[in-house]
N, CA and C atoms as an extended XYZ file, in Angstrom:
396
Properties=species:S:1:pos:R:3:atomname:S:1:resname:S:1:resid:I:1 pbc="F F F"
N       -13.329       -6.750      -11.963 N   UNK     1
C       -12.467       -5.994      -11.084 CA  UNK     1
C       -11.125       -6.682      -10.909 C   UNK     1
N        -9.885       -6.299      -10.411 N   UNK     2
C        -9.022       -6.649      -10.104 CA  UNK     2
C        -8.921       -7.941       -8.881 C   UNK     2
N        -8.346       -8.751       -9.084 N   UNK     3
C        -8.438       -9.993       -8.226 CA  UNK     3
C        -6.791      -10.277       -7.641 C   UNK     3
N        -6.648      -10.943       -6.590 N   UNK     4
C        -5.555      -10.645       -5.836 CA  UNK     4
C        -5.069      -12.177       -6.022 C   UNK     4
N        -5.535      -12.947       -6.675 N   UNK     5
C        -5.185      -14.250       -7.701 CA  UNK     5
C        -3.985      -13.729       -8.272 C   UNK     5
N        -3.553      -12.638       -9.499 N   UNK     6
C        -2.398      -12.109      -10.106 CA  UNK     6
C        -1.843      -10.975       -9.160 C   UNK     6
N        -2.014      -11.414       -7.405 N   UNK     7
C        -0.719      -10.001       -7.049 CA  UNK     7
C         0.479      -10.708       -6.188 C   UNK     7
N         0.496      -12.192       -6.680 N   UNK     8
C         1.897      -12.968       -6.731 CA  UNK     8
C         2.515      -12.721       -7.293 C   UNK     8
N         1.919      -12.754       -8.760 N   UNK     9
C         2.860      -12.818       -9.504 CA  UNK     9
C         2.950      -10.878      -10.126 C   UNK     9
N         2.476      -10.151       -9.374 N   UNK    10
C         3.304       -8.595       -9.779 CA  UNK    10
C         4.033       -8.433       -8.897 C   UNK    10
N         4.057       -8.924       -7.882 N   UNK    11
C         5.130       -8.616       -6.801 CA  UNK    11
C         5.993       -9.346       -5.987 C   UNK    11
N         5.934      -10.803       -6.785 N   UNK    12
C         7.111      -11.532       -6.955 CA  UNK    12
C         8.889      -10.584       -6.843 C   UNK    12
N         9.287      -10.856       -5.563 N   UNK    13
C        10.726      -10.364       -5.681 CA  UNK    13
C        11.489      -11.048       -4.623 C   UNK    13
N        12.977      -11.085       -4.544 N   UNK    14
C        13.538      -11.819       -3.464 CA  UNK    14
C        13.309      -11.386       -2.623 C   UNK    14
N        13.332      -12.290       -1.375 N   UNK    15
C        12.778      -12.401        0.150 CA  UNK    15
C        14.381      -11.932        0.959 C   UNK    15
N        14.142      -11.513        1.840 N   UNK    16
C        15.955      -11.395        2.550 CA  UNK    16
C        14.973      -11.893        3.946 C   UNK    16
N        15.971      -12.662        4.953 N   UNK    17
C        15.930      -13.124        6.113 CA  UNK    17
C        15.525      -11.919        7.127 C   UNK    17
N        15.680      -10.766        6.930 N   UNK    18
C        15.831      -10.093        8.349 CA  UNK    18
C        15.131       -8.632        7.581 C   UNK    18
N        13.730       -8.540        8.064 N   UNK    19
C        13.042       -6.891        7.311 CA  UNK    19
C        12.667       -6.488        8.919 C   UNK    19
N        12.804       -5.055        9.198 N   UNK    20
C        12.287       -4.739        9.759 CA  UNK    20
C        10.728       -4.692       10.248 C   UNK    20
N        10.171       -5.009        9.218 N   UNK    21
C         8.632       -5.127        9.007 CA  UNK    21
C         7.904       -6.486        9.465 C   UNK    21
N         8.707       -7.347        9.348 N   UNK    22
C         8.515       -8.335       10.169 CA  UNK    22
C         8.710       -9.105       11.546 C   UNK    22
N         7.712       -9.177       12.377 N   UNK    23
C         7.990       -9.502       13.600 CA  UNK    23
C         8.091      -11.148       14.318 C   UNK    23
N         9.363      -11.886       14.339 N   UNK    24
C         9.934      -13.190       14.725 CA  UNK    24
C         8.793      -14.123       15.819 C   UNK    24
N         7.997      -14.753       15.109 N   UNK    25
C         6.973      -15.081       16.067 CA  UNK    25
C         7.402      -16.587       16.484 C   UNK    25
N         8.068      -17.239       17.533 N   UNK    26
C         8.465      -19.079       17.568 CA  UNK    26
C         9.152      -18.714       16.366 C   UNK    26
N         9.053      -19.222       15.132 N   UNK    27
C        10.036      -19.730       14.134 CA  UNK    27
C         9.858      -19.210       12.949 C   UNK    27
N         8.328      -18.573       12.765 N   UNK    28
C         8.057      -18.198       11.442 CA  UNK    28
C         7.842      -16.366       11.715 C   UNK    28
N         7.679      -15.960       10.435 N   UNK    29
C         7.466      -14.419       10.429 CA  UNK    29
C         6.444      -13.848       10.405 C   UNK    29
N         5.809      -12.900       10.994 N   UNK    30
C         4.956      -12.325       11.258 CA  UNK    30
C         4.628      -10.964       10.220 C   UNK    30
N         4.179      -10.636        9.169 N   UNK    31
C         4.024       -9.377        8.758 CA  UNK    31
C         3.342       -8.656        9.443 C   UNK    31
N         3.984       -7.218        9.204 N   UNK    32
C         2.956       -6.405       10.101 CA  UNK    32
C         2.247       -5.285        9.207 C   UNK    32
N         2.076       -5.529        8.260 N   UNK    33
C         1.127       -4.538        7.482 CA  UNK    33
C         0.121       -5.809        6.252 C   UNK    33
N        -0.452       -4.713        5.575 N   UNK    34
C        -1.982       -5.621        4.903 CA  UNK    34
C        -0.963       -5.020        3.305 C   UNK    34
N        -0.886       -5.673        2.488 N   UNK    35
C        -0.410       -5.623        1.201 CA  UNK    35
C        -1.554       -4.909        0.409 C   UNK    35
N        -1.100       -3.814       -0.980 N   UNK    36
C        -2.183       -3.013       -1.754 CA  UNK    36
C        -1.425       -3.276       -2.924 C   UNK    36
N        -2.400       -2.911       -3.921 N   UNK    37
C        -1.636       -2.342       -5.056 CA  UNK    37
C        -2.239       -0.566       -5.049 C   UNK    37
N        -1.568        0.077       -6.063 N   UNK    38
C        -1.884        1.313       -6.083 CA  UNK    38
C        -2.831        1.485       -7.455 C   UNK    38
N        -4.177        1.373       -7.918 N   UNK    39
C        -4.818        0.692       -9.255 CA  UNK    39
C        -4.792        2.283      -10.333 C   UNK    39
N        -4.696        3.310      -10.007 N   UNK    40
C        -4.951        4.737      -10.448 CA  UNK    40
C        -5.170        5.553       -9.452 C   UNK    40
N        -5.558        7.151      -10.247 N   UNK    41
C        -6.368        8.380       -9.856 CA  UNK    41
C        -7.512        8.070       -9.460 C   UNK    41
N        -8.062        9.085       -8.913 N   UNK    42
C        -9.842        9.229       -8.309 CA  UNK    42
C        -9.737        9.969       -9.855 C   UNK    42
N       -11.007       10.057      -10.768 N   UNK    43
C       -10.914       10.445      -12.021 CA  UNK    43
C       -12.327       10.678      -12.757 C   UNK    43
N       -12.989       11.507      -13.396 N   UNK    44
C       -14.141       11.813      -14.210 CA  UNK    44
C       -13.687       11.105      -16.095 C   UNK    44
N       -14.617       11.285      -16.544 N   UNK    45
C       -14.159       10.805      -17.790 CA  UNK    45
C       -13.141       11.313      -18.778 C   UNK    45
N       -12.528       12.406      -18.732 N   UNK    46
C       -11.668       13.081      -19.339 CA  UNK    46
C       -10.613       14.325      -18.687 C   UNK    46
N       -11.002       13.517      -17.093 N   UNK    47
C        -9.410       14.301      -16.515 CA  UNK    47
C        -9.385       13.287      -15.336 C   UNK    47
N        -8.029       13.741      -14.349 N   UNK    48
C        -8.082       13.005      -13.480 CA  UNK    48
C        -7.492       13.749      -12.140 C   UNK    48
N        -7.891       13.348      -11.097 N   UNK    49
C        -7.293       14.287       -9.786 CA  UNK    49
C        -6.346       13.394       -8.969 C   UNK    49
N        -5.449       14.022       -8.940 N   UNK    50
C        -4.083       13.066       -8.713 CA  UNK    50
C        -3.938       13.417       -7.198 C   UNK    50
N        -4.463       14.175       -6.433 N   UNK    51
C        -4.747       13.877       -5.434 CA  UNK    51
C        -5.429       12.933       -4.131 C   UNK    51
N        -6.037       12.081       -4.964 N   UNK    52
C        -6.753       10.993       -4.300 CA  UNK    52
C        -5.862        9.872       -5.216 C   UNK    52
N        -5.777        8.956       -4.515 N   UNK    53
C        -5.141        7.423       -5.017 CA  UNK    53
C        -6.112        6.905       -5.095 C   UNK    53
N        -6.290        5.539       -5.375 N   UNK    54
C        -7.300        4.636       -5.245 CA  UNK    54
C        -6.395        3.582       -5.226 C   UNK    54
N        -6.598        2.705       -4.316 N   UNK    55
C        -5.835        1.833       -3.474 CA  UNK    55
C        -6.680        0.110       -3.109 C   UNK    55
N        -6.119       -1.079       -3.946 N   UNK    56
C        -6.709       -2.205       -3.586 CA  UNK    56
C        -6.123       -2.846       -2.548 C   UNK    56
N        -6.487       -3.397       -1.755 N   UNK    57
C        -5.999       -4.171       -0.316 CA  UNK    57
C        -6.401       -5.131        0.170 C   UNK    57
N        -5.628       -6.511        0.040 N   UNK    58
C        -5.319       -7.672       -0.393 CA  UNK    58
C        -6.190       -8.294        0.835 C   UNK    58
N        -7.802       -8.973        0.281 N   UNK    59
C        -8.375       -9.350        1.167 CA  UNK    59
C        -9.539       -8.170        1.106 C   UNK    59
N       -10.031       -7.366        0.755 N   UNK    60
C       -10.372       -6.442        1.346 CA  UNK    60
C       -11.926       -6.135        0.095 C   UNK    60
N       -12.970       -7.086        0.256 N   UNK    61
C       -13.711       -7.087       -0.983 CA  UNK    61
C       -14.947       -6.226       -0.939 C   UNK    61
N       -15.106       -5.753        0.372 N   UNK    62
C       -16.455       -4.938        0.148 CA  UNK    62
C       -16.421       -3.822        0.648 C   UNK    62
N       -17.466       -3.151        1.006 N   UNK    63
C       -17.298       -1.841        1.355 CA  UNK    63
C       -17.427       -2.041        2.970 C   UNK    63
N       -17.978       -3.100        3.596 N   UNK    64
C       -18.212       -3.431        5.147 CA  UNK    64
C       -16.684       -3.695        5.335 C   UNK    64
N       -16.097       -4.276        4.466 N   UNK    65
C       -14.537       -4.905        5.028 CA  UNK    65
C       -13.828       -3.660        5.301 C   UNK    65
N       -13.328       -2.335        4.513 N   UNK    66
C       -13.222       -1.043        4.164 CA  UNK    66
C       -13.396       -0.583        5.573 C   UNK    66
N       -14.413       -0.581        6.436 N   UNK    67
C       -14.690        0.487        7.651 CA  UNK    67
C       -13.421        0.305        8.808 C   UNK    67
N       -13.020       -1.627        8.984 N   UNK    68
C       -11.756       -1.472        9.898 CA  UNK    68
C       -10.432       -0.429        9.115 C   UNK    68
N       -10.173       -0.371        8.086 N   UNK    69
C        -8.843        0.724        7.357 CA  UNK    69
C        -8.851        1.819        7.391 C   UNK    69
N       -10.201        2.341        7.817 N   UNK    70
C       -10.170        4.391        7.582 CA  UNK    70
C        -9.607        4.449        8.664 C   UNK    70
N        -8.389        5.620        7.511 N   UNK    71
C        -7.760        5.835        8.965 CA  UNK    71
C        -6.247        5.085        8.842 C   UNK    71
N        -6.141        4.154        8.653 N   UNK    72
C        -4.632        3.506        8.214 CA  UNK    72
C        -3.716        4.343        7.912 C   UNK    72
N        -2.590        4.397        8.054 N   UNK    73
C        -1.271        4.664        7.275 CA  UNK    73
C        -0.607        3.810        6.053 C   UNK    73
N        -0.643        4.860        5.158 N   UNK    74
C        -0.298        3.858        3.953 CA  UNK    74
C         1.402        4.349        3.708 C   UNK    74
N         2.124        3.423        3.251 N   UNK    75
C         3.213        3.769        2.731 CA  UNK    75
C         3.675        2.998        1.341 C   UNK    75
N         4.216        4.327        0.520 N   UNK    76
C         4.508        3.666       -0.544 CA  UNK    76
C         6.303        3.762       -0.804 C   UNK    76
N         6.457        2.576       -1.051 N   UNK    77
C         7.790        3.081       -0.799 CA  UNK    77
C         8.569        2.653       -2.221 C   UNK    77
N         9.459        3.470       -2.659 N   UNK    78
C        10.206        3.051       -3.730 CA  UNK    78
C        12.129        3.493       -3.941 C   UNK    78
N        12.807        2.593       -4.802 N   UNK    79
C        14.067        3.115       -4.691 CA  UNK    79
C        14.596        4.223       -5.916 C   UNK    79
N        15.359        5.043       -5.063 N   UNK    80
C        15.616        6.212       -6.061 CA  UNK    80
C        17.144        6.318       -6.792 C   UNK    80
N        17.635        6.837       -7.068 N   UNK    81
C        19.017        6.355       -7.789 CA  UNK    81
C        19.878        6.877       -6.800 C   UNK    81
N        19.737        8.248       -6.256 N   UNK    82
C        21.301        8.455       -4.802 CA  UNK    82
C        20.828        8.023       -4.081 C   UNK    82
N        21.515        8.161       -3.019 N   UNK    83
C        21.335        8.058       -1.579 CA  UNK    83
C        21.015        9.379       -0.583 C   UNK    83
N        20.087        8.993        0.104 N   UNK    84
C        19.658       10.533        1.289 CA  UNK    84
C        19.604        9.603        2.141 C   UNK    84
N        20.636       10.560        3.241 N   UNK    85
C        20.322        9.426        4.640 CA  UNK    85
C        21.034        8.007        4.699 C   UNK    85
N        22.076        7.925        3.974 N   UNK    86
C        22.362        6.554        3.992 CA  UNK    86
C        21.722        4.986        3.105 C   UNK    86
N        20.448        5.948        2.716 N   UNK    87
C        19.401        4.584        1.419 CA  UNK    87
C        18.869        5.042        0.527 C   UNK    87
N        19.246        4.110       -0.097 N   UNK    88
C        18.095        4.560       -1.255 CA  UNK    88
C        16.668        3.997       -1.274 C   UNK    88
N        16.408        3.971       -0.879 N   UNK    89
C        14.817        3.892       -0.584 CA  UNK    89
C        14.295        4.734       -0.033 C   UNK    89
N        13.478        5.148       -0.280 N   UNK    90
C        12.580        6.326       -0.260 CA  UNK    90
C        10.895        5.919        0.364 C   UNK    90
N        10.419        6.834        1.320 N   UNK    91
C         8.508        6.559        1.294 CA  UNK    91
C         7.789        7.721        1.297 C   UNK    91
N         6.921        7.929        0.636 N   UNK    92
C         5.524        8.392        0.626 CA  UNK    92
C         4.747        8.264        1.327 C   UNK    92
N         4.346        8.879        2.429 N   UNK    93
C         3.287        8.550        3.673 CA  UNK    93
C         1.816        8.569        3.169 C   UNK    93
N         0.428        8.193        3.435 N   UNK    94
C        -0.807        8.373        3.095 CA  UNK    94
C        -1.526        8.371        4.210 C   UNK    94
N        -2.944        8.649        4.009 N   UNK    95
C        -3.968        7.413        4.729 CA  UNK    95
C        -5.048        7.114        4.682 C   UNK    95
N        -5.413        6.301        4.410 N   UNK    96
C        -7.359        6.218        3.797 CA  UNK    96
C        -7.826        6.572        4.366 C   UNK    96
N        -8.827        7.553        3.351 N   UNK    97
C       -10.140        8.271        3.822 CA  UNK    97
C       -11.267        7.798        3.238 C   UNK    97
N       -11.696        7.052        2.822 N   UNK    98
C       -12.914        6.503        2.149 CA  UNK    98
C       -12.731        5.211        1.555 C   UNK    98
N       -14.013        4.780        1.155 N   UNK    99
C       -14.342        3.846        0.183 CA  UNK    99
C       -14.681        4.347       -1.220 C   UNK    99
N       -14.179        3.717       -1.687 N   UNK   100
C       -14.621        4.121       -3.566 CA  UNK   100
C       -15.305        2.890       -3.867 C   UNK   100
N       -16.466        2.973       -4.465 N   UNK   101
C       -17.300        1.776       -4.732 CA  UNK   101
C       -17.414        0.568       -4.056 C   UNK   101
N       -17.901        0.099       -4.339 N   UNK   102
C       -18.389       -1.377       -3.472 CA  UNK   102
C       -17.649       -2.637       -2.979 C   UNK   102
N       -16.919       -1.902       -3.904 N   UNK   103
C       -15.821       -3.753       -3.937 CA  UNK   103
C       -14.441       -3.862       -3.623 C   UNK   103
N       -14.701       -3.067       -2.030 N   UNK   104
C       -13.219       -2.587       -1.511 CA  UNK   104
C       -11.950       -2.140       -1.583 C   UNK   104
N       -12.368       -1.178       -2.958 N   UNK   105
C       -10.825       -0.229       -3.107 CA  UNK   105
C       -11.209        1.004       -2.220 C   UNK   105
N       -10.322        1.478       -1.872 N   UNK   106
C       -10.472        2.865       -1.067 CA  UNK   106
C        -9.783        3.956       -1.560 C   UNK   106
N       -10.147        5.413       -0.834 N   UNK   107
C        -9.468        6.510       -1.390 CA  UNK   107
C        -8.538        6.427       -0.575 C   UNK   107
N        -7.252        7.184       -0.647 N   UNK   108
C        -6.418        7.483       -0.264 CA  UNK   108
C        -5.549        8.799       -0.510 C   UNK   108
N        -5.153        9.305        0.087 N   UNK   109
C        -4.572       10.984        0.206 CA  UNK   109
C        -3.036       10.497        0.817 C   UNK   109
N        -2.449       11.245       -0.222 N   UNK   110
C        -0.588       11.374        0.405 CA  UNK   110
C        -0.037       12.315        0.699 C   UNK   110
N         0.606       12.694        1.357 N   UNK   111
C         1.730       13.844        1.940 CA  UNK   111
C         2.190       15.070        0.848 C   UNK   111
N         2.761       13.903       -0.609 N   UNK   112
C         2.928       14.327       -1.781 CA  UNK   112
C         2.598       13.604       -2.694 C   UNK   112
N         1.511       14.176       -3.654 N   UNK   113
C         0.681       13.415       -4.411 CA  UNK   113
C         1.614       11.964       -5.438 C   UNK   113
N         1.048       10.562       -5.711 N   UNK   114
C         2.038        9.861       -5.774 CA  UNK   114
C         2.204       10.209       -7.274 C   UNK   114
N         3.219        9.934       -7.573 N   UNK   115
C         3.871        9.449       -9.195 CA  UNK   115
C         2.978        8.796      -10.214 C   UNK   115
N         2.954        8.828      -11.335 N   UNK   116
C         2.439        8.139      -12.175 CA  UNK   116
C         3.123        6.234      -12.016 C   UNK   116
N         4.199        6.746      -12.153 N   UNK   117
C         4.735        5.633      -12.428 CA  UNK   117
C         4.466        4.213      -11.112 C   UNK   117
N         3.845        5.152      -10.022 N   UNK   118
C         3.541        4.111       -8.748 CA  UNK   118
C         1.880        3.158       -9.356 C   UNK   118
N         1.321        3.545      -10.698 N   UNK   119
C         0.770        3.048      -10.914 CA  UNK   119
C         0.408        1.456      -11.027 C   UNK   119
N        -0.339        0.273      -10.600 N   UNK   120
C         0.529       -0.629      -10.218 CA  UNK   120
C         1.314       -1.516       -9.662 C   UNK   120
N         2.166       -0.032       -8.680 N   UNK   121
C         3.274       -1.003       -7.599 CA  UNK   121
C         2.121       -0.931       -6.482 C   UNK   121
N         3.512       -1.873       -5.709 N   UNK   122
C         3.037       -1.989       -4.015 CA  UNK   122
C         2.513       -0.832       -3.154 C   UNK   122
N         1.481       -0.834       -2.374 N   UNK   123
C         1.514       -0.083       -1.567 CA  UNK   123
C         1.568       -0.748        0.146 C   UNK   123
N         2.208       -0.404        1.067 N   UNK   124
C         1.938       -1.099        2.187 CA  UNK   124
C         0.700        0.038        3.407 C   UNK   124
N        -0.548       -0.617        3.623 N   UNK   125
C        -1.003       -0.366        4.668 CA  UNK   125
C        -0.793       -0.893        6.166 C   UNK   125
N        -0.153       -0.069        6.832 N   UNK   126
C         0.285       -0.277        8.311 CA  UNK   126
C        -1.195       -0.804        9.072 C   UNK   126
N        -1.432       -1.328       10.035 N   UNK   127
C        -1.906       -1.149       11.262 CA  UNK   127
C        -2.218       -0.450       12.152 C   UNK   127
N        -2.048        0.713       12.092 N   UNK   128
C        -2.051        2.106       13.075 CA  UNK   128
C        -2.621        3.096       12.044 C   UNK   128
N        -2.913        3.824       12.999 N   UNK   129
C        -3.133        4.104       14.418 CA  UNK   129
C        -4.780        2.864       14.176 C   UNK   129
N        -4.419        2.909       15.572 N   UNK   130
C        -5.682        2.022       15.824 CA  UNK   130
C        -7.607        2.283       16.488 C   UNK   130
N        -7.981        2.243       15.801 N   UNK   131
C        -9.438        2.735       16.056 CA  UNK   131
C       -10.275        1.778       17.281 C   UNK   131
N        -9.905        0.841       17.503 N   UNK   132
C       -10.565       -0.287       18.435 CA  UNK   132
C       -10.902        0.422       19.893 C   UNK   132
């Protein structure tokens, strides 16, 4: 299976001082979401339904680990060539609905089904809404 040993080095990129996503704790930074990759489709042997993602999440190895995330907000976010709104960056909203096999990838459902090409990249799972 996929091991989170090589998701340094896929998502190796420069750091900037000041993300919104991070919250200033004393001196060091606080992330506030759980890091994914996006691994494929939900899929049978000779098609695939591009409606379900399947989503790995860094730390996240079994299917017991899986039960705190249903329910998460996932965002995938990527940059597009204009600008809307002032950025180019762009997101894709989600949010896990299941477990897919044993070894803590989950399903996931988006707003608008993702891209091929998000195959791969980052996905960020938020913290919220909260089930506790």
């Amino acid at each position: 299976g996929f091991r989170f040993s090589s998701f340094r080095t896929l998502t190796r990129r420069r750091r900037r001082s000041k993300h919104l996503h991070y919250f200033k704790m004393g001196q060091e930074h606080v992330r506030l979401y759980v890091k994914g990759l996006m691994l494929g489709f939900k899929r049978a042997k000779s098609d695939q339904k591009p409606i379900t993602s399947l989503i790995q999440l860094q730390d996240v190895n079994s299917k017991d680990d899986v039960e705190f995330y249903l329910g998460k907000k996932l965002a995938y976010i990527y940059k597009a060539k204009t600008k809307k709104m002032g950025s180019n960056y762009r997101c894709i909203w989600g949010k896990v609905t299941r477990a897919h096999g044993n070894s803590g990838v989950v399903r996931a459902q988006f707003r608008k089904n993702l891209p091929a090409k998000a195959m791969g990249a980052k996905v960020r799972c938020m913290l919220y809404p909260s089930r506790v």
